[in-house]
Coordinates of C-alpha atoms in Angstrom, one line a residue:
X1 CA 73.4 -49.5 -17.2
X2 CA 75.2 -52.8 -17.2
X3 CA 78.2 -51.9 -15.1
X4 CA 78.3 -52.6 -11.4
X5 CA 78.0 -49.6 -9.0
X6 CA 78.1 -49.0 -5.3
X7 CA 74.6 -47.8 -4.2
X8 CA 74.5 -45.6 -1.1
X9 CA 75.5 -47.9 1.8
X10 CA 73.5 -50.9 0.6
X11 CA 76.0 -52.9 -1.4
X12 CA 76.9 -53.8 -4.9
X13 CA 73.9 -54.1 -7.2
X14 CA 73.2 -53.2 -10.8
X15 CA 71.9 -49.6 -11.0
X16 CA 69.4 -50.4 -13.7
X17 CA 68.1 -53.4 -11.6
X18 CA 67.7 -51.3 -8.5
X19 CA 66.0 -48.5 -10.4
X20 CA 63.7 -50.9 -12.2
X21 CA 62.8 -52.8 -9.0
X22 CA 61.9 -49.5 -7.2
X23 CA 59.9 -48.5 -10.3
X24 CA 58.0 -51.8 -10.4
X25 CA 57.2 -51.6 -6.7
X26 CA 55.7 -48.2 -7.1
X27 CA 58.3 -46.3 -5.0
X28 CA 59.6 -44.3 -8.1
X29 CA 58.0 -42.8 -11.1
X30 CA 59.5 -43.2 -14.5
X31 CA 60.2 -39.5 -14.6
X32 CA 62.0 -39.6 -11.2
X33 CA 64.2 -42.5 -12.3
X34 CA 65.1 -40.8 -15.5
X35 CA 66.1 -37.6 -13.7
X36 CA 68.0 -39.5 -11.0
X37 CA 70.0 -41.6 -13.6
X38 CA 70.8 -38.4 -15.5
X39 CA 72.0 -36.7 -12.3
X40 CA 74.0 -39.8 -11.4
X41 CA 75.7 -39.8 -14.8
X42 CA 76.4 -36.1 -14.6
X43 CA 77.7 -35.9 -11.1
X44 CA 79.2 -39.4 -10.6
X45 CA 77.3 -39.7 -7.4
X46 CA 75.8 -43.1 -6.4
X47 CA 72.3 -43.6 -7.6
X48 CA 71.1 -44.6 -4.2
X49 CA 72.5 -41.4 -2.7
X50 CA 70.8 -39.3 -5.5
X51 CA 67.5 -41.0 -4.9
X52 CA 67.7 -40.4 -1.1
X53 CA 68.9 -36.8 -1.4
X54 CA 66.1 -35.9 -3.8
X55 CA 63.6 -37.5 -1.4
X56 CA 62.4 -39.8 -4.2
X57 CA 62.6 -42.9 -2.0
X58 CA 63.3 -43.7 1.6
X59 CA 66.3 -45.6 3.0
X60 CA 63.9 -48.4 4.1
X61 CA 62.5 -48.7 0.5
X62 CA 65.9 -49.2 -0.9
X63 CA 66.9 -51.7 1.8
X64 CA 63.7 -53.7 1.3
X65 CA 64.3 -53.7 -2.4
X66 CA 67.9 -55.0 -2.1
X67 CA 66.8 -57.6 0.4
X68 CA 64.2 -58.9 -2.0
X69 CA 66.7 -58.9 -4.9
X70 CA 69.1 -61.1 -2.8
X71 CA 66.5 -63.3 -1.1
X72 CA 67.3 -62.2 2.4
X73 CA 64.8 -60.9 5.0
X74 CA 64.5 -57.2 5.9
X75 CA 64.4 -56.4 9.6
X76 CA 62.8 -53.2 10.9
X77 CA 65.0 -52.6 14.0
X78 CA 62.4 -50.1 15.4
X79 CA 60.0 -53.0 16.0
X80 CA 62.4 -55.8 16.5
X81 CA 62.9 -57.0 20.1
X82 CA 66.7 -56.6 20.2
X83 CA 68.5 -58.4 23.0
X84 CA 71.3 -56.1 24.3
X85 CA 73.4 -59.1 25.5
X86 CA 73.2 -60.7 22.1
X87 CA 74.1 -57.5 20.3
X88 CA 77.1 -57.1 22.5
X89 CA 78.6 -60.4 21.3
X90 CA 80.3 -58.0 18.9
X91 CA 82.2 -55.1 20.4
X92 CA 81.0 -51.6 19.5
X93 CA 84.2 -51.2 17.3
X94 CA 83.4 -54.4 15.4
X95 CA 79.7 -53.5 15.0
X96 CA 80.5 -50.1 13.6
X97 CA 83.3 -51.5 11.4
X98 CA 81.0 -54.1 9.7
X99 CA 77.8 -52.1 10.0
X100 CA 76.3 -55.2 11.7
X101 CA 74.0 -56.1 14.6
X102 CA 73.8 -59.6 16.0
X103 CA 70.1 -60.2 16.4
X104 CA 69.7 -63.8 17.5
X105 CA 71.8 -66.7 18.8
X106 CA 70.3 -69.6 16.9
X107 CA 72.6 -72.3 18.4
X108 CA 74.6 -73.3 15.4
X109 CA 74.4 -69.9 13.7
X110 CA 74.0 -66.3 14.4
X111 CA 71.3 -64.1 12.8
X112 CA 72.9 -60.8 11.9
X113 CA 71.5 -57.6 10.5
X114 CA 73.7 -56.0 7.9
X115 CA 73.5 -52.5 6.4
X116 CA 75.2 -54.0 3.3
X117 CA 73.8 -57.5 2.8
X118 CA 75.9 -58.0 -0.3
X119 CA 79.3 -57.4 1.3
X120 CA 80.7 -61.0 1.2
X121 CA 84.0 -59.9 2.7
X122 CA 82.3 -58.5 5.8
X123 CA 80.2 -61.6 6.1
X124 CA 83.4 -63.8 6.0
X125 CA 85.0 -61.6 8.6
X126 CA 82.0 -61.6 10.9
X127 CA 81.7 -65.4 10.7
X128 CA 85.4 -65.6 11.7
X129 CA 84.9 -63.2 14.6
X130 CA 81.8 -65.0 15.8
X131 CA 83.3 -68.5 15.1
X132 CA 80.0 -69.6 13.6
X133 CA 78.2 -69.4 10.3
X134 CA 75.9 -66.4 10.0
X135 CA 72.4 -65.9 8.5
X136 CA 71.9 -62.3 7.3
X137 CA 69.1 -59.8 7.1
X138 CA 69.0 -56.3 5.6
X139 CA 68.7 -53.3 7.9
X140 CA 68.8 -49.6 7.2
X141 CA 71.8 -47.4 8.1
X142 CA 69.8 -45.0 10.1
X143 CA 68.2 -47.7 12.3
X144 CA 71.6 -49.4 12.7
X145 CA 73.1 -46.2 14.0
X146 CA 70.2 -45.6 16.4
X147 CA 70.4 -49.2 17.7
X148 CA 74.2 -49.1 18.2
X149 CA 74.0 -45.8 20.0
X150 CA 71.3 -47.2 22.2
X151 CA 72.8 -50.6 23.0
X152 CA 76.4 -49.6 23.4
X153 CA 75.7 -47.0 26.1
X154 CA 78.5 -45.5 28.0
X155 CA 77.8 -47.1 31.4
X156 CA 80.9 -49.2 31.1
X157 CA 82.9 -46.2 30.0
X158 CA 81.6 -44.2 33.0
X159 CA 82.6 -47.1 35.3
X160 CA 86.1 -47.2 33.7
X161 CA 86.6 -43.5 34.2
X162 CA 85.4 -43.8 37.8
X163 CA 88.0 -46.6 38.3
X164 CA 90.7 -44.4 36.7
X165 CA 89.8 -41.7 39.2
X166 CA 90.1 -44.3 42.0
X167 CA 93.6 -45.3 40.7
X168 CA 94.7 -41.6 40.7
X169 CA 93.6 -41.3 44.3
X170 CA 95.4 -44.6 45.2
X171 CA 98.6 -43.2 43.7
X172 CA 98.2 -40.1 45.8
X173 CA 97.4 -42.0 48.9
X174 CA 94.0 -40.4 49.1
X175 CA 95.4 -36.9 49.2
X176 CA 94.1 -34.3 46.7
X177 CA 96.8 -31.7 46.0
X178 CA 95.5 -28.2 46.4
X179 CA 97.8 -27.1 43.6
X180 CA 95.8 -29.3 41.3
X181 CA 92.4 -27.7 42.0
X182 CA 93.0 -24.9 39.4
X183 CA 93.7 -27.3 36.5
X184 CA 92.0 -25.8 33.4
X185 CA 88.6 -27.3 32.6
X186 CA 90.0 -27.9 29.1
X187 CA 92.3 -30.6 30.5
X188 CA 90.4 -33.4 28.8
X189 CA 93.0 -35.9 29.8
X190 CA 92.1 -35.6 33.5
X191 CA 90.0 -38.7 34.6
X192 CA 87.6 -36.6 36.5
X193 CA 86.8 -34.5 33.5
X194 CA 86.4 -37.6 31.4
X195 CA 84.0 -39.0 33.9
X196 CA 81.9 -35.7 34.0
X197 CA 81.8 -35.4 30.3
X198 CA 80.7 -39.0 29.8
X199 CA 78.0 -38.7 32.5
X200 CA 76.6 -35.5 30.8
X201 CA 76.7 -37.2 27.3
X202 CA 74.9 -40.3 28.7
X203 CA 72.3 -38.2 30.5
X204 CA 71.6 -36.3 27.3
X205 CA 71.3 -39.5 25.3
X206 CA 68.7 -41.1 27.6
X207 CA 66.7 -37.8 28.0
X208 CA 67.4 -37.5 31.7
X209 CA 66.0 -34.4 33.4
X210 CA 68.2 -34.7 36.5
X211 CA 71.5 -36.2 37.6
X212 CA 71.8 -37.2 41.2
X213 CA 75.3 -37.8 42.8
X214 CA 74.7 -39.3 46.2
X215 CA 77.5 -40.3 48.7
X216 CA 76.6 -43.3 50.8
X217 CA 78.5 -45.0 53.6
X218 CA 80.3 -47.5 51.4
X219 CA 79.6 -46.4 47.8
X220 CA 79.0 -43.4 45.6
X221 CA 75.7 -43.6 43.8
X222 CA 74.9 -41.9 40.5
X223 CA 71.3 -41.9 39.3
X224 CA 69.4 -40.3 36.4
X225 CA 65.8 -39.2 36.5
X226 CA 64.1 -40.2 33.3
X227 CA 60.4 -39.4 32.7
X228 CA 60.0 -38.5 36.3
X229 CA 61.5 -41.8 37.7
X230 CA 65.0 -42.2 39.1
X231 CA 67.2 -45.0 37.6
X232 CA 70.5 -46.1 39.1
X233 CA 73.4 -45.8 36.7
X234 CA 76.6 -46.4 38.6
X235 CA 77.8 -47.5 42.0
X236 CA 81.5 -46.8 42.6
X237 CA 84.1 -46.2 45.3
X238 CA 83.1 -43.3 47.6
X239 CA 86.6 -42.0 47.6
X240 CA 86.2 -40.4 44.1
X241 CA 83.4 -38.2 45.5
X242 CA 85.7 -35.5 46.7
X243 CA 87.6 -35.1 43.4
X244 CA 84.3 -35.2 41.5
X245 CA 82.7 -32.6 43.7
X246 CA 85.6 -30.2 43.5
X247 CA 85.6 -30.3 39.7
X248 CA 81.8 -29.7 39.6
X249 CA 82.0 -26.8 42.0
X250 CA 84.8 -25.2 39.9
X251 CA 82.7 -25.6 36.8
X252 CA 79.7 -24.0 38.5
X253 CA 81.7 -21.2 40.2
X254 CA 81.0 -22.3 43.7
X255 CA 83.1 -22.1 46.8
X256 CA 85.1 -25.4 47.0
X257 CA 86.0 -24.8 50.6
X258 CA 82.4 -24.5 51.8
X259 CA 81.1 -27.9 52.7
X260 CA 78.7 -27.2 55.5
X261 CA 76.1 -25.0 53.7
X262 CA 74.0 -25.7 50.6
X263 CA 75.2 -24.0 47.4
X264 CA 73.6 -23.4 44.0
X265 CA 75.3 -22.8 40.7
X266 CA 75.0 -23.0 37.0
X267 CA 76.9 -24.7 34.2
X268 CA 76.4 -24.6 30.5
X269 CA 77.8 -27.5 28.4
X270 CA 77.6 -28.5 24.8
X271 CA 77.2 -32.2 24.2
X272 CA 77.6 -33.9 20.8
X273 CA 74.0 -33.1 20.0
X274 CA 72.7 -30.4 22.4
X275 CA 73.5 -27.2 24.3
X276 CA 72.4 -27.8 27.9
X277 CA 72.0 -25.4 30.9
X278 CA 72.7 -27.2 34.1
X279 CA 71.4 -26.0 37.5
X280 CA 73.6 -27.5 40.2
X281 CA 72.6 -27.8 43.8
X282 CA 74.7 -29.1 46.7
X283 CA 73.5 -30.3 50.0
X284 CA 75.5 -31.5 53.0
X285 CA 74.5 -35.0 54.1
X286 CA 75.7 -37.5 56.6
X287 CA 78.3 -39.0 54.2
X288 CA 79.2 -35.9 52.2
X289 CA 77.7 -33.4 49.9
X290 CA 74.9 -34.6 47.7
X291 CA 74.7 -33.0 44.2
X292 CA 71.6 -32.7 42.1
X293 CA 71.9 -31.3 38.6
X294 CA 68.8 -30.3 36.6
X295 CA 69.4 -30.5 32.8
X296 CA 67.7 -27.9 30.6
X297 CA 68.1 -28.6 26.9
X298 CA 68.2 -25.1 25.4
X299 CA 68.4 -26.3 21.8
X300 CA 65.0 -27.9 22.0
X301 CA 63.5 -24.5 22.5
X302 CA 60.3 -23.8 24.4
X303 CA 57.1 -25.8 23.8
X304 CA 54.2 -23.9 22.3
X305 CA 50.9 -24.1 24.2
X306 CA 49.4 -25.7 21.1
X307 CA 51.9 -28.5 21.3
X308 CA 51.8 -29.0 25.1
X309 CA 49.1 -31.7 24.9
X310 CA 46.4 -29.4 26.4
X311 CA 42.9 -30.6 25.3
X312 CA 41.2 -28.1 23.0
X313 CA 38.7 -27.0 25.7
X314 CA 41.4 -26.3 28.3
X315 CA 43.6 -24.5 25.7
X316 CA 40.7 -22.3 24.7
X317 CA 39.9 -21.3 28.2
X318 CA 43.6 -20.8 29.2
X319 CA 44.3 -18.6 26.1
X320 CA 41.3 -16.5 27.0
X321 CA 42.5 -16.1 30.6
X322 CA 46.1 -15.0 29.6
X323 CA 44.7 -12.6 27.0
X324 CA 42.9 -10.6 29.8
X325 CA 44.3 -7.2 30.5
X326 CA 44.6 -7.9 34.2
X327 CA 44.0 -10.6 36.8
X328 CA 45.7 -13.6 38.2
X329 CA 46.2 -16.9 36.4
X330 CA 47.6 -19.8 38.3
X331 CA 49.1 -23.2 37.3
X332 CA 49.1 -25.8 40.1
X333 CA 50.5 -29.2 40.6
X334 CA 53.3 -31.0 42.5
X335 CA 57.0 -30.5 41.8
X336 CA 58.0 -31.8 38.3
X337 CA 54.4 -31.7 36.9
X338 CA 55.4 -29.2 34.1
X339 CA 54.0 -26.0 35.6
X340 CA 56.9 -23.9 34.6
X341 CA 56.8 -25.2 31.0
X342 CA 53.2 -24.2 30.8
X343 CA 53.9 -20.7 32.1
X344 CA 56.8 -20.3 29.7
X345 CA 54.5 -21.4 26.9
X346 CA 52.1 -18.6 27.9
X347 CA 54.9 -16.0 28.0
X348 CA 56.1 -17.1 24.6
X349 CA 52.6 -16.4 23.3
X350 CA 52.3 -13.0 25.1
X351 CA 55.8 -11.8 24.4
X352 CA 55.3 -9.0 21.9
X353 CA 57.3 -5.8 21.1
X354 CA 54.6 -3.6 22.7
X355 CA 54.3 -5.6 25.9
X356 CA 56.7 -5.3 28.9
X357 CA 57.1 -8.6 30.8
X358 CA 58.9 -9.0 34.1
X359 CA 59.6 -12.3 35.8
X360 CA 60.9 -13.3 39.2
X361 CA 62.0 -16.9 39.3
X362 CA 63.9 -19.3 41.6
X363 CA 65.8 -20.1 39.5
X364 CA 65.6 -18.7 36.0
X365 CA 65.2 -21.9 33.9
X366 CA 65.1 -20.6 30.3
X367 CA 66.3 -17.3 29.0
X368 CA 63.6 -15.5 27.0
X369 CA 64.6 -12.8 24.6
X370 CA 62.7 -9.5 25.2
X371 CA 61.7 -10.6 28.7
X372 CA 63.2 -9.0 31.9
X373 CA 64.0 -12.0 34.1
X374 CA 65.2 -11.7 37.7
X375 CA 66.7 -14.4 39.8
X376 CA 65.6 -14.8 43.4
X377 CA 68.5 -14.6 45.9
X378 CA 67.6 -15.3 49.5
X379 CA 71.2 -14.7 50.6
X380 CA 70.9 -11.0 49.9
X381 CA 67.2 -11.0 50.8
X382 CA 66.2 -10.6 47.2
X383 CA 62.9 -12.5 47.8
X384 CA 59.8 -12.9 45.6
X385 CA 58.0 -10.3 47.7
X386 CA 60.8 -7.8 47.5
X387 CA 61.2 -8.2 43.7
X388 CA 57.5 -7.9 43.2
X389 CA 57.3 -4.6 45.1
X390 CA 60.1 -3.2 42.9
X391 CA 58.5 -4.6 39.8
X392 CA 55.4 -2.4 40.2
X393 CA 57.7 0.6 39.8
X394 CA 59.1 -0.7 36.5
X395 CA 55.8 -0.1 34.5
X396 CA 55.2 -3.7 33.5
X397 CA 52.2 -5.1 31.6
X398 CA 52.6 -8.7 32.6
X399 CA 54.3 -10.2 35.7
X400 CA 55.4 -13.8 36.2
X401 CA 56.0 -15.0 39.7
X402 CA 57.8 -18.3 39.8
X403 CA 55.9 -19.5 42.8
X404 CA 53.5 -18.1 45.4
X405 CA 54.7 -19.6 48.6
X406 CA 53.8 -17.0 51.4
X407 CA 51.3 -14.4 52.4
X408 CA 53.3 -11.4 51.4
X409 CA 54.0 -12.7 47.8
X410 CA 50.3 -13.8 47.4
X411 CA 48.9 -10.4 48.6
X412 CA 51.3 -8.3 46.5
X413 CA 50.4 -10.5 43.4
X414 CA 46.7 -9.9 44.0
X415 CA 47.1 -6.2 44.5
X416 CA 49.2 -6.0 41.3
X417 CA 46.3 -7.6 39.5
X418 CA 43.8 -5.1 41.0
X419 CA 46.0 -2.3 39.7
X420 CA 45.8 -3.4 36.1
X421 CA 48.5 -6.0 35.7
X422 CA 48.3 -9.6 34.4
X423 CA 50.0 -11.9 36.9
X424 CA 51.0 -15.5 36.1
X425 CA 52.2 -17.8 38.8
X426 CA 52.3 -21.3 40.2
X427 CA 50.9 -22.8 43.4
X428 CA 51.3 -26.1 45.1
X429 CA 47.9 -27.7 45.4
X430 CA 46.5 -31.1 44.4
X431 CA 43.8 -29.7 42.0
X432 CA 42.3 -26.6 40.6
X433 CA 39.4 -26.4 43.1
X434 CA 41.8 -26.2 46.1
X435 CA 43.7 -23.2 44.8
X436 CA 41.4 -20.3 45.8
X437 CA 41.1 -21.7 49.3
X438 CA 44.8 -22.0 49.5
X439 CA 45.3 -18.3 48.8
X440 CA 42.7 -17.5 51.5
X441 CA 44.6 -19.7 53.9
X442 CA 47.7 -17.7 53.1
X443 CA 46.0 -14.6 54.4
X444 CA 44.8 -13.0 51.1
X445 CA 41.3 -11.5 51.8
X446 CA 38.6 -13.6 50.2
X447 CA 37.1 -10.6 48.3
X448 CA 40.5 -10.0 46.8
X449 CA 40.9 -13.5 45.6
X450 CA 37.3 -13.5 44.2
X451 CA 37.9 -10.3 42.2
X452 CA 41.4 -10.9 40.9
X453 CA 41.6 -14.7 40.2
X454 CA 40.7 -15.4 36.5
X455 CA 41.4 -19.2 36.2
X456 CA 43.4 -22.0 37.7
X457 CA 45.0 -24.8 35.6
X458 CA 46.0 -28.0 37.4
X459 CA 48.2 -30.5 35.7
X460 CA 50.2 -33.7 36.0
X461 CA 52.6 -35.6 33.7
X462 CA 52.0 -39.3 33.0
X463 CA 54.5 -41.6 31.4
X464 CA 53.6 -42.8 27.9
X465 CA 53.7 -46.5 27.0
X466 CA 56.7 -47.3 24.7
X467 CA 55.2 -47.8 21.2
X468 CA 57.8 -50.4 20.3
X469 CA 57.1 -52.9 23.1
X470 CA 53.5 -52.1 23.9
X471 CA 51.2 -55.1 24.2
X472 CA 47.6 -55.8 25.5
X473 CA 47.1 -57.0 29.0
X474 CA 44.3 -57.9 31.3
X475 CA 44.0 -55.5 34.3
X476 CA 43.4 -56.9 37.8
X477 CA 40.0 -56.7 39.4
X478 CA 41.2 -53.9 41.6
X479 CA 42.5 -51.9 38.6
X480 CA 39.2 -52.4 36.8
X481 CA 37.2 -51.3 39.9
X482 CA 39.3 -48.1 40.0
X483 CA 38.6 -47.4 36.3
X484 CA 34.9 -48.1 36.7
X485 CA 34.7 -45.7 39.7
X486 CA 35.5 -42.8 37.3
X487 CA 34.4 -44.1 34.0
X488 CA 31.4 -46.3 34.7
X489 CA 30.8 -50.0 34.0
X490 CA 30.8 -49.7 30.2
X491 CA 34.4 -50.6 29.1
X492 CA 33.6 -51.6 25.6
X493 CA 36.4 -50.4 23.3
X494 CA 38.9 -50.2 26.1
X495 CA 42.5 -50.8 24.9
X496 CA 44.4 -51.6 28.0
X497 CA 48.1 -51.9 27.3
X498 CA 51.5 -51.9 29.0
X499 CA 55.1 -51.9 27.8
X500 CA 57.0 -55.2 28.4
X501 CA 60.4 -53.3 28.2
X502 CA 62.8 -53.1 25.3
X503 CA 66.0 -51.5 24.3
X504 CA 64.2 -48.5 22.9
X505 CA 62.8 -47.6 26.4
X506 CA 65.8 -49.0 28.3
X507 CA 63.6 -51.8 29.6
X508 CA 61.1 -49.7 31.6
X509 CA 58.2 -49.9 29.1
X510 CA 57.7 -46.1 28.9
X511 CA 59.1 -43.4 26.6
X512 CA 58.2 -39.7 27.2
X513 CA 55.4 -38.2 29.1
X514 CA 52.0 -36.6 28.4
X515 CA 50.2 -33.9 30.3
X516 CA 46.7 -34.2 31.9
X517 CA 45.0 -30.9 32.6
X518 CA 41.9 -29.4 34.2
X519 CA 40.9 -25.8 34.3
X520 CA 38.6 -23.9 36.7
X521 CA 37.3 -20.5 35.6
X522 CA 36.3 -18.0 38.4
X523 CA 32.7 -17.4 37.4
X524 CA 30.4 -14.9 39.2
X525 CA 28.7 -17.6 41.2
X526 CA 32.1 -19.0 42.3
X527 CA 33.3 -15.5 43.2
X528 CA 30.1 -14.9 45.3
X529 CA 30.5 -18.2 47.2
X530 CA 34.2 -17.5 47.9
X531 CA 33.5 -13.9 49.0
X532 CA 30.8 -15.1 51.3
X533 CA 33.2 -17.6 53.0
X534 CA 31.2 -20.7 52.1
X535 CA 33.8 -23.3 51.1
X536 CA 31.3 -26.1 50.9
X537 CA 29.1 -24.3 48.4
X538 CA 32.2 -23.1 46.5
X539 CA 33.5 -26.6 46.1
X540 CA 30.1 -27.9 44.9
X541 CA 29.8 -25.2 42.3
X542 CA 33.4 -25.8 41.2
X543 CA 32.9 -29.6 40.8
X544 CA 29.8 -28.9 38.8
X545 CA 31.7 -26.6 36.5
X546 CA 34.5 -29.2 35.9
X547 CA 32.0 -32.0 35.3
X548 CA 33.9 -34.9 33.8
X549 CA 36.8 -32.7 32.7
X550 CA 38.9 -33.5 35.7
X551 CA 42.5 -34.7 36.1
X552 CA 41.2 -38.1 37.1
X553 CA 38.8 -38.5 34.1
X554 CA 41.5 -37.4 31.6
X555 CA 44.0 -39.8 33.1
X556 CA 41.4 -42.7 32.9
X557 CA 40.8 -41.8 29.3
X558 CA 44.5 -42.1 28.5
X559 CA 44.5 -45.5 30.1
X560 CA 41.4 -46.6 28.2
X561 CA 43.0 -45.5 24.9
X562 CA 46.2 -47.4 25.6
X563 CA 48.5 -44.4 25.8
X564 CA 49.4 -45.1 29.5
X565 CA 48.8 -47.8 32.0
X566 CA 46.2 -47.9 34.7
X567 CA 48.9 -47.8 37.3
X568 CA 50.3 -44.6 35.9
X569 CA 46.9 -43.0 35.7
X570 CA 46.2 -43.9 39.3
X571 CA 49.1 -41.6 40.4
X572 CA 46.9 -38.6 39.6
X573 CA 44.5 -39.5 42.4
X574 CA 45.7 -39.3 46.0
X575 CA 43.4 -41.8 47.5
X576 CA 39.9 -43.2 47.0
X577 CA 38.1 -46.2 48.5
X578 CA 37.1 -48.9 46.0

């Protein structure tokens, strides 16, 4: 076809030239091209759109082809070290209008990535806006949108909303009118609501698990916990704290007049991309009430055990334990190590029409269809122990106890296992070997632990090195000594890496987390040693069973393979002398 057509979002090229080029490069077959041209002629849709919708080619293949046709480079923004300050030379409005990203300041010119490298009008306008000539490169639309969303984050907008709240307070001489406390939460024009909405959107975008709002003497600090680490997001005038706290309490159904006692509530919000359940906790501090909000993204669903990152040997043993008709299975680790996620994965596997499952949790994190879940409420003395006693009269098959934290709960759980129930729970210990002794310390008879405990899983979460800015590095002598302590002196094939920080990982060098696990099975020799009250012999047998399949060894293996850093792997171990 000789006429000129607009192809997808990539500019003005001859349809036949584009199709022929894709064909010559092996991205298309002759049959696919013929079918696509026929569909394009029949429907009037753009050829590029037809090719993409039919999954004949990818957006990157089209972009690379057009770049080659017009003798411009193609830039893969996923692997390009984008400088946020350089990108922000254009405003977000300008960047989205021209579908352009400023990649480099080359002194006399700017190097700019364009979704449509053939749009001469956009190039002229950009050159005028930037007041310099530009050199162009082709980029894909999808990568452009991801980069713009990532670079033009809403921190400035959050700050502006915070300043707007400050101005409102200034106008009112610092007095919050009681008549205004019942404003509908649909009043999107209220600055406080805008601030809250933007904070939630931003937290969702950067995959934050928690939002911390902390009043200080001379500032209000907002921080996000991302991959287990807190990152400051905003410091603003502490006077906005009262207005912000009142609105959050109203959303969570809490008592706005109660400022001396901790309160817990729940909010459900829908962001532009996800439905999020928010657990809100307030705590009176020296300079006002601190607020922590745990974000639970419901639209992501629960993670299957097979996709949890458990090694095959641990997964096999854990599946065997939770398939038993009765007994106790424990998951141990510190707060934030993923224990609840593992237990929910087990429940998801066990949740069948013929099985009755009861859970007592503090709080209920995810709602599971077909499972009877009960929220602990200490205010009315609805404790773990009290709920468990009632559970046994509800004819359950499987019980989940959110946490064993006292003697009464531990003993009732053990007795439930002895009477034919499978009990799943969590415990705060550093490793799997310590769990049985911890139960005995709580006052559960050793014989009862020995006869009911099936297995203990210990786990941690380690941050994963960002794949876009990962690079090799030479560990220090101390780090190497630590690795050799667990792995031995043979480090041939080790791939030590770290992330230098990029826009994809918000400059921290890590994106996401991976689990490390160990599992201890309560074998007859271990049961005898525990029953006989010989902790030294029990620990020796337990260590022999684990062998090299410990938390430390698995963490070192992740560091050796380049998935995490040595420093991150070292967080699994409390202390050793090198």
